[in-house]
Short mmCIF file of C-alpha atoms in Angstrom, two decimals:
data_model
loop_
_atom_site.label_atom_id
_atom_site.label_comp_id
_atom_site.label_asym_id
_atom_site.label_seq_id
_atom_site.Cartn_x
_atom_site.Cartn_y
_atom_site.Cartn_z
CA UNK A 1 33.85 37.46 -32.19
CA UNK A 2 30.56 39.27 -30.88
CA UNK A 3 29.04 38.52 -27.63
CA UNK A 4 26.34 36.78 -29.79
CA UNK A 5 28.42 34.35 -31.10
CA UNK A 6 30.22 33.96 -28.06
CA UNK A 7 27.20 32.79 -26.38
CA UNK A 8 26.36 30.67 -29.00
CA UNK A 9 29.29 28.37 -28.36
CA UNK A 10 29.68 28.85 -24.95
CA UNK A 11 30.66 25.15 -23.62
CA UNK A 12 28.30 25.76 -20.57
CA UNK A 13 25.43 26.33 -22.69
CA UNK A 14 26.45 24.51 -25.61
CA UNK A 15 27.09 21.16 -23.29
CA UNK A 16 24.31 21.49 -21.44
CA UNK A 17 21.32 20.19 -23.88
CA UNK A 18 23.70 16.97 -25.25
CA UNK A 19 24.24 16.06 -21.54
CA UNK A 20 20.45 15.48 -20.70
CA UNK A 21 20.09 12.90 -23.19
CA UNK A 22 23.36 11.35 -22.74
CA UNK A 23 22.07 10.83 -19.22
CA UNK A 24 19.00 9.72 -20.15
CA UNK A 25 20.28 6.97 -22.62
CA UNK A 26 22.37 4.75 -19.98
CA UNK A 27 19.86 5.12 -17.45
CA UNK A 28 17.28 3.23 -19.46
CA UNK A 29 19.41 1.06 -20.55
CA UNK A 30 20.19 0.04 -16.73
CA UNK A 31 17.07 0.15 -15.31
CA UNK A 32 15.27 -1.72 -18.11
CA UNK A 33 16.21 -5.27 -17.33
CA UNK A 34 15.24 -5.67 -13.60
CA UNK A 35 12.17 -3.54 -14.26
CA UNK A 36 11.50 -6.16 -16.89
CA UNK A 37 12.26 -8.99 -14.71
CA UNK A 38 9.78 -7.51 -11.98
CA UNK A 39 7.10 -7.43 -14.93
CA UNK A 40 7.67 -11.13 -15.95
CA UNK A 41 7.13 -11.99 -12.05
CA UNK A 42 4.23 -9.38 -12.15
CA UNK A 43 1.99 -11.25 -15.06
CA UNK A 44 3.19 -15.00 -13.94
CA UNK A 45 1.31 -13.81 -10.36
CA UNK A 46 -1.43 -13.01 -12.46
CA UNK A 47 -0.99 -16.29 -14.92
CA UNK A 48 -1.08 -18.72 -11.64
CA UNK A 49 -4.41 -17.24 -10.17
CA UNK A 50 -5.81 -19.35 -13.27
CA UNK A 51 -4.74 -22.48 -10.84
CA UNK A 52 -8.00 -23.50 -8.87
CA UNK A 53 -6.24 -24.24 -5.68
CA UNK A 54 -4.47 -20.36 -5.59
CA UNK A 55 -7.41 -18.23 -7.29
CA UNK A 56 -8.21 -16.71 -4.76
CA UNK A 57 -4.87 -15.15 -3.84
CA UNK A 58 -3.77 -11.63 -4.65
CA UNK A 59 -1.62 -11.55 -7.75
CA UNK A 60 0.44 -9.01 -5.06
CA UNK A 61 0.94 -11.63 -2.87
CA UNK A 62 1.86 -14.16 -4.91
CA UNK A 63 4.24 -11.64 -7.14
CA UNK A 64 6.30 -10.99 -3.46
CA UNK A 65 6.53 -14.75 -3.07
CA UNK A 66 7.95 -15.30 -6.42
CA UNK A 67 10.92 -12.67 -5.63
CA UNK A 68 11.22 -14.00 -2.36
CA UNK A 69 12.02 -17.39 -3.68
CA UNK A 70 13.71 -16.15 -6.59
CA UNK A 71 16.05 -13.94 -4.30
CA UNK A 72 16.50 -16.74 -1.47
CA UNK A 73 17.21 -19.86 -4.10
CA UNK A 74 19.13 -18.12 -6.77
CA UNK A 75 19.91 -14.91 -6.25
CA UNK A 76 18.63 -11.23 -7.11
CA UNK A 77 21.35 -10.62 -10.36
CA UNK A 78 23.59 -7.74 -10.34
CA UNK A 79 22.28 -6.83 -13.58
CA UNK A 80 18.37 -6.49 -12.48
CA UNK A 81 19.29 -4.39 -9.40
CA UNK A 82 19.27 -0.89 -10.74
CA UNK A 83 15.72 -1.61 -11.96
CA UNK A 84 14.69 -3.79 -9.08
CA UNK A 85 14.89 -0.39 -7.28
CA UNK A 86 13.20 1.69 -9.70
CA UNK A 87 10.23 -0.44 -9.57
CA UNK A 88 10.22 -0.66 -5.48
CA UNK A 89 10.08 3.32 -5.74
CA UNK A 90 9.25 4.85 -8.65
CA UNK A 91 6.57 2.02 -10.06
CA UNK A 92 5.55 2.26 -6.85
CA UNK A 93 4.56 5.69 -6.55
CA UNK A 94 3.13 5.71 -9.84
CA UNK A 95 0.74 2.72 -9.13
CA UNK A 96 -0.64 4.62 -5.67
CA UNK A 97 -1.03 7.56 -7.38
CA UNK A 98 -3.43 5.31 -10.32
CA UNK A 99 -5.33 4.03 -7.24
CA UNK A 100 -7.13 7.52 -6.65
CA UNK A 101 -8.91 6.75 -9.94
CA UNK A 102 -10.49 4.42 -8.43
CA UNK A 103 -12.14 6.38 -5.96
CA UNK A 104 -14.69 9.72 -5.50
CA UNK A 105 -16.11 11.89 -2.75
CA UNK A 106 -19.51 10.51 -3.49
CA UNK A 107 -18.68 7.44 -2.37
CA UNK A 108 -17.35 9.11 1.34
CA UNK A 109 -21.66 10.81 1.23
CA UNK A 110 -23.04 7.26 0.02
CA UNK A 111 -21.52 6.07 3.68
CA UNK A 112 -22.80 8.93 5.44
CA UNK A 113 -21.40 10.84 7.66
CA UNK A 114 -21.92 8.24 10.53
CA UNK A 115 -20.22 5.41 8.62
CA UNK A 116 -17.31 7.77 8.00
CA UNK A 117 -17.11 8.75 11.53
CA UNK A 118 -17.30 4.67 12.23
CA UNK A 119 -14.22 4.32 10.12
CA UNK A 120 -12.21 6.98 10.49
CA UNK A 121 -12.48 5.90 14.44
CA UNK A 122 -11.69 2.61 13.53
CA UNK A 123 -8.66 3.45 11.79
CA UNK A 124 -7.57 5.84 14.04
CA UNK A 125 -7.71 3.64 17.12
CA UNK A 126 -6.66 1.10 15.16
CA UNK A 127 -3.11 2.49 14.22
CA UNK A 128 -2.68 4.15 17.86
CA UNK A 129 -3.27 0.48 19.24
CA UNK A 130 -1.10 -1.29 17.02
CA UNK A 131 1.77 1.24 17.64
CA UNK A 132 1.23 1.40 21.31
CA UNK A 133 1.38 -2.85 21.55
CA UNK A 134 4.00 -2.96 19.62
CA UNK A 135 6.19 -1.04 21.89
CA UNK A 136 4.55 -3.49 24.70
CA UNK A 137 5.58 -6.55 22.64
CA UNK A 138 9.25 -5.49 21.89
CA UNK A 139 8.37 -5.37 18.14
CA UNK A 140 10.57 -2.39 16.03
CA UNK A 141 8.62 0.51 16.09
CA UNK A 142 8.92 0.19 12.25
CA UNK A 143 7.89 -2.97 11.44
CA UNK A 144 4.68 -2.18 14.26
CA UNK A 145 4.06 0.92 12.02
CA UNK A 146 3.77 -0.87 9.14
CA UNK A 147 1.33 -3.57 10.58
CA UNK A 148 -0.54 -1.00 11.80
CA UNK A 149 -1.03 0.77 8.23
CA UNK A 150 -1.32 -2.19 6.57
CA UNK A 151 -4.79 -3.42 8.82
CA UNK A 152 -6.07 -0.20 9.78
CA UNK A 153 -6.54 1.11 5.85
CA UNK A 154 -5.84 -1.55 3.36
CA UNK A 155 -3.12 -4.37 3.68
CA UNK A 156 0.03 -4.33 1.00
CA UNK A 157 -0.67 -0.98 -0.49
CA UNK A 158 -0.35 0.98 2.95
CA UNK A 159 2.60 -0.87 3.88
CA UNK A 160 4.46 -0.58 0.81
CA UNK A 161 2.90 3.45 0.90
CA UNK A 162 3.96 4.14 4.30
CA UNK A 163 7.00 2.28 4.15
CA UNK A 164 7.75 5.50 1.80
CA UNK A 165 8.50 7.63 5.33
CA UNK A 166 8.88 4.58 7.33
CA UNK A 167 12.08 3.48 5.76
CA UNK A 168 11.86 0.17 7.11
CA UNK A 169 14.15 -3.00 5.89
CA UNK A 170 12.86 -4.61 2.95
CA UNK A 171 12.25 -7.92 5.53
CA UNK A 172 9.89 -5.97 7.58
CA UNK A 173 7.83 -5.11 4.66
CA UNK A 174 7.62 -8.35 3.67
CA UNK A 175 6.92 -9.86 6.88
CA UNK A 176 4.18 -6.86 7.40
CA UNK A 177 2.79 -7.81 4.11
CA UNK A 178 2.30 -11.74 5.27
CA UNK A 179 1.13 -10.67 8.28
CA UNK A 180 -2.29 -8.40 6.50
CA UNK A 181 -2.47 -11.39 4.18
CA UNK A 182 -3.05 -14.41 6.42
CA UNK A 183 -5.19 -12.62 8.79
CA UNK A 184 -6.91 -10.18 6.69
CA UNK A 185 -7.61 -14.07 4.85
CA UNK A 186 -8.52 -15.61 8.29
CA UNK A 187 -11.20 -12.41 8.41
CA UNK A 188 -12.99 -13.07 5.05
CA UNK A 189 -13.99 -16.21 5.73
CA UNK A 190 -14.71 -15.83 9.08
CA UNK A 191 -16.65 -12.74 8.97
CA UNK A 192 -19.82 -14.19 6.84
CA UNK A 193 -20.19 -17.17 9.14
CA UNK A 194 -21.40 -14.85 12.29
CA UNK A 195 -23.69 -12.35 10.32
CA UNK A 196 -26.64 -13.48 11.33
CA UNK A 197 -25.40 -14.48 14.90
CA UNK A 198 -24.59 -10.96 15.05
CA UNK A 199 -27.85 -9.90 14.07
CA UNK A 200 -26.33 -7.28 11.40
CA UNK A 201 -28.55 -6.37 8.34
CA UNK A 202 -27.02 -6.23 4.69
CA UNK A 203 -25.56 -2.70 4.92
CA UNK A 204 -23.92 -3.15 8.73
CA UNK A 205 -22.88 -6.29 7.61
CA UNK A 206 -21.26 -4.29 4.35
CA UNK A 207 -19.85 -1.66 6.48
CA UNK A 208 -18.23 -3.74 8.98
CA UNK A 209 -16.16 -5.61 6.65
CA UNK A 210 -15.20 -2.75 5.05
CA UNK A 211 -13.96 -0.84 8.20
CA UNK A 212 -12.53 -4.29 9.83
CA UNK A 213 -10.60 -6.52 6.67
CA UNK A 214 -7.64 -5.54 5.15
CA UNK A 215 -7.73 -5.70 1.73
CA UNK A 216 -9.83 -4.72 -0.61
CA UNK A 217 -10.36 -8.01 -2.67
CA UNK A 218 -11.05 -9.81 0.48
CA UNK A 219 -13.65 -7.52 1.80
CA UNK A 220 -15.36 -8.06 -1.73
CA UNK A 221 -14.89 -11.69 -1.11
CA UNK A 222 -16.75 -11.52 1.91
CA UNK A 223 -19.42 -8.45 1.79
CA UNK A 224 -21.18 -10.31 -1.14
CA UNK A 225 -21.40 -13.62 0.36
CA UNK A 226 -24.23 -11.49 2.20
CA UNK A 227 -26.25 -10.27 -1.26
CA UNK A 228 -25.53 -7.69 -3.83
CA UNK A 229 -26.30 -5.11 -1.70
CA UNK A 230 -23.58 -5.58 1.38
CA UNK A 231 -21.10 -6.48 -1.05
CA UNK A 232 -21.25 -2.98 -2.97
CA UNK A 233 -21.69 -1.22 0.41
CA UNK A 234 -18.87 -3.15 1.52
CA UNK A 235 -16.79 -2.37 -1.37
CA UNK A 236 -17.50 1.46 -1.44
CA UNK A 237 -16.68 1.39 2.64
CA UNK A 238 -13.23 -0.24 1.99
CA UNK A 239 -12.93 2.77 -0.77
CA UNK A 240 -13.80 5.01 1.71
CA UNK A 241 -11.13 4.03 4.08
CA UNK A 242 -8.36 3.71 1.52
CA UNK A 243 -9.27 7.45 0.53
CA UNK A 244 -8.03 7.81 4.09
CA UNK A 245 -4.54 6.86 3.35
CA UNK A 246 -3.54 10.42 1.69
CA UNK A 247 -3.51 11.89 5.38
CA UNK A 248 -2.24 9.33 7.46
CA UNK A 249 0.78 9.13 5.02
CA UNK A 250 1.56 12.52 5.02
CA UNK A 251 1.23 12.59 9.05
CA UNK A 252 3.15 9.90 9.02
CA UNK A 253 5.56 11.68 6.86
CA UNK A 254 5.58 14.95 9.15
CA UNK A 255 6.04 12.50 12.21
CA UNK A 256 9.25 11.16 10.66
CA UNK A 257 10.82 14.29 9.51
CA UNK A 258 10.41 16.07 13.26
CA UNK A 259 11.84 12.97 14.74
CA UNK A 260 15.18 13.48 12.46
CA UNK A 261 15.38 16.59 13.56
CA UNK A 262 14.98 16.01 17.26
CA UNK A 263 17.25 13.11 17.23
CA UNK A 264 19.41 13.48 14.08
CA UNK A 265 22.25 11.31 15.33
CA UNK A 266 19.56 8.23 16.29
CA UNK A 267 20.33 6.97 12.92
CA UNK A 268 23.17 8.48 11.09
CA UNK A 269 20.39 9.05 8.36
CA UNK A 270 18.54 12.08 6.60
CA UNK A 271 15.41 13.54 7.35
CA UNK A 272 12.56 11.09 5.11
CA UNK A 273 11.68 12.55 2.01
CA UNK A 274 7.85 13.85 2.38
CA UNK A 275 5.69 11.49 0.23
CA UNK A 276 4.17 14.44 -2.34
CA UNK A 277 3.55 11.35 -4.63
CA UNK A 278 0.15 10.95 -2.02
CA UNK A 279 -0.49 14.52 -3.10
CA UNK A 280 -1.05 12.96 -7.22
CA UNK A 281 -3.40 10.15 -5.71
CA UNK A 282 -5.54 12.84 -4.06
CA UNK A 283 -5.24 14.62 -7.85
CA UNK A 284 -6.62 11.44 -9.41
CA UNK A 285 -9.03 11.50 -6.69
CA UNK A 286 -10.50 14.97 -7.97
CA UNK A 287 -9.59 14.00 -11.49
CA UNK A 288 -12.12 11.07 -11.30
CA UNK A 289 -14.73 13.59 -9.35
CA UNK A 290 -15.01 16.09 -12.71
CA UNK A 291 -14.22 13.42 -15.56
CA UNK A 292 -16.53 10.53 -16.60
CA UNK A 293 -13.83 8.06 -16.92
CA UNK A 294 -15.93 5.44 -19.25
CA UNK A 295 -16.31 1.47 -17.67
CA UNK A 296 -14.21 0.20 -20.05
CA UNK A 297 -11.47 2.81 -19.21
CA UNK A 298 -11.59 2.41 -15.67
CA UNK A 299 -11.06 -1.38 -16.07
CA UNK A 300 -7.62 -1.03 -17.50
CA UNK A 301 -7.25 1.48 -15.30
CA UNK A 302 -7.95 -0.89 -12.55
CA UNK A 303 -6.02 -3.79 -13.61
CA UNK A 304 -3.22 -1.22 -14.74
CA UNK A 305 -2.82 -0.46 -10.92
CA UNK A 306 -3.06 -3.53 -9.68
CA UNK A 307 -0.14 -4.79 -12.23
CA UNK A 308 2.23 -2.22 -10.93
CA UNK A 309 1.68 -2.58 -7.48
CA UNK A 310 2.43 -6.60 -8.14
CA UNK A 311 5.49 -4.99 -9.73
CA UNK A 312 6.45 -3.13 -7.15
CA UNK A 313 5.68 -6.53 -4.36
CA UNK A 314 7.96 -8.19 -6.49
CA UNK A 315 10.67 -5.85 -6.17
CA UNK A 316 10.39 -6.18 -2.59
CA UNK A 317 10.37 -9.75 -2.80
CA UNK A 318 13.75 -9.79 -5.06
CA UNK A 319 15.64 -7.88 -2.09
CA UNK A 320 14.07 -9.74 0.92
CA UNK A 321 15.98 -12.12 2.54
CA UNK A 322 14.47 -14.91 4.35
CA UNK A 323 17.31 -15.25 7.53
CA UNK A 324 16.35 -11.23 8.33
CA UNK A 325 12.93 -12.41 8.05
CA UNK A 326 13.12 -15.07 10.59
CA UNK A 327 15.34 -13.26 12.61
CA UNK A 328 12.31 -11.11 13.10
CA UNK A 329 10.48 -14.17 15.35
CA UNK A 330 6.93 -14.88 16.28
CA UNK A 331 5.73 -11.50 18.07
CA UNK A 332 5.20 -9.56 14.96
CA UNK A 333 3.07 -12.17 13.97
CA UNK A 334 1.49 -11.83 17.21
CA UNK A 335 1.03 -7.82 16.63
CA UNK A 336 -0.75 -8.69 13.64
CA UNK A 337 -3.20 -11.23 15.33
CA UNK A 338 -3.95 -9.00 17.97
CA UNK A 339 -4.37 -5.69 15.45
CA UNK A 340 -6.78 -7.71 13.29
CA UNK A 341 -8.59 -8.55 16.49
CA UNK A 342 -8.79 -5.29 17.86
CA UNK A 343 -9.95 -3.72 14.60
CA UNK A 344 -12.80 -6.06 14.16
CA UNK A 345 -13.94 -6.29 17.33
CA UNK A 346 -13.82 -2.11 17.27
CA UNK A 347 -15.54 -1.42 14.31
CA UNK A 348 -18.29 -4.18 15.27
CA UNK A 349 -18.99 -2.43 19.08
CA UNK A 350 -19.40 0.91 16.90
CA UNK A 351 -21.85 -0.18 14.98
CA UNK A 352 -23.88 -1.87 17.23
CA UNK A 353 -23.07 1.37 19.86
CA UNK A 354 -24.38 3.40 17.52
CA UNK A 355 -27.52 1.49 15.69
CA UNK A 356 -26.35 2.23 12.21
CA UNK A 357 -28.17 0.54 9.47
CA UNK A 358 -27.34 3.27 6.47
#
């Protein structure tokens, strides 16, 4: 036999292209079913928001709900698991990286360098002071990390992002979730009702919601109760910030990978995989800034995201468990309180400190 024909039917070489596929095959196969179920949760989030009473709740919030009760009154199935996973990470990743689409480095020069300073300052001191009570309060310095990302850039998808290098228990991200929800809520309504008792002109009205409330439906929700013109400065303030999120979650990222190493017996665990997925959403970001995505595109686009992030909540929701959750008590909530506070009342001094108007 020549050496060419030996190589022909060599069983390492020969083996190796039937194997990939034989892989592939089962792997679908188990994943498809829970990723399935976390789709069906997904669009009935979306299918309640037609209810009056609960339109105006995220379809992600409502998605985590659904696995929460789903998990807690009947059970995450053994079947759905392998796919309940793939959605909490790899849906995940996908969806954030889809969310730079949404947003361009013209809208970081429509803020001006003053309103970026204002919000990068705000975030900044935001997360420090979130961290640093935490500790004060007792709270895991996971969970308070979590809060912290989730109102100082832009609720759910920062916590479910940073939880990425975090590693936190599915129970904190849940509870850090409900935590950005009711009082990045409590800020939308409140914020409109002292406008003009804080003397603030459309555009510092639009900028202060976007560098104080958490996410980025409820800062539309409350910029335009002001006119057209806060709510789309509002809106491309809160895009501004969330461009913001590429950094911190790759600092965050660093952080976590020098603390293994410094203290690799701490938790018994590896070093945190560095979250290159952020790198892709900075891609899209730069994608969007040479392509002329058309309206209609960008729609899907939009709801695309939105949909898989919904997916991903619901994951989280189908491996939460509610006795963790209470176990976690009342001073979370407390953190959360206190970091909405804080970021408010920050962003608010700034602007006033500094006379901006746009």
């Amino acid at each position: 036999m020549s050496p060419t024909s030996h190589s022909l039917t060599s069983p390492s070489e020969a083996q190796h292209p039937r194997s990939r596929p034989s892989r592939i095959g089962p792997h679908l196969a188990a994943v498809a079913p829970g990723v399935l179920l976390t789709a069906a949760i997904a669009a009935a989030a979306l299918t309640l928001r037609a209810i009056p009473a609960i339109s105006g709740a995220s379809p992600m919030l409502l998605a985590i709900l659904i696995g929460i009760v789903a998990h807690n009154v009947v059970g995450t199935p053994q079947w759905a698991v392998p796919g309940v996973k793939f959605s909490l990470r790899r849906v995940l990743r996908f969806a954030i990286i889809l969310l730079g689409l949404q947003l361009t480095t013209a809208q970081l020069l429509e803020v001006g360098g003053e309103g970026v300073a204002i919000i990068a300052a705000t975030l900044l001191a935001t997360f420090g002071f979130t961290v640093w009570f935490g500790r004060m309060l007792g709270v895991d310095r996971k969970l308070a990390e979590l809060i912290a990302a989730g109102t100082s850039i832009c609720g759910a998808s920062a916590i479910i992002a940073t939880n990425t290098v975090t590693r936190a228990d599915d129970e904190d991200v849940a509870y850090g979730v409900a935590c950005v929800t009711v009082f990045g809520s409590l800020a939308m309504l409140g914020t409109p009702l002292l406008q003009n008792m804080l003397g603030l002109d459309a555009r510092a009205f639009g900028l202060w919601t976007g560098a104080s409330i958490h996410e980025i439906a409820q800062v539309v929700a409350a910029s335009f109760q002001a006119g057209h013109d806060a709510g789309e400065f509002g809106t491309i303030a809160k895009l501004s910030r969330v461009m913001m999120l590429a950094p911190l979650v790759i600092g965050l990222g660093l952080l976590a990978r020098a603390r293994a190493r410094h203290q690799p017996s701490a938790t018994g665990r590896a070093a945190p995989p560095m979250p290159w997925f952020v790198l892709g959403f900075v891609a899209m970001i730069g994608v969007n800034e040479v392509i002329a995505i058309p309206h209609e595109a960008k729609t899907w686009i939009v709801a695309a995201t939105g949909f898989l992030l919904s997916m991903a909540l619901a994951a989280m929701g189908l491996e939460t468990d509610l006795r963790k959750l209470a176990a976690r008590g009342l001073r979370p909530a407390l953190l959360g309180l206190c970091a909405a506070l804080f970021i408010s009342g920050l962003s608010l001094g700034l602007i006033k400190l500094t006379g901006w108007h746009g």
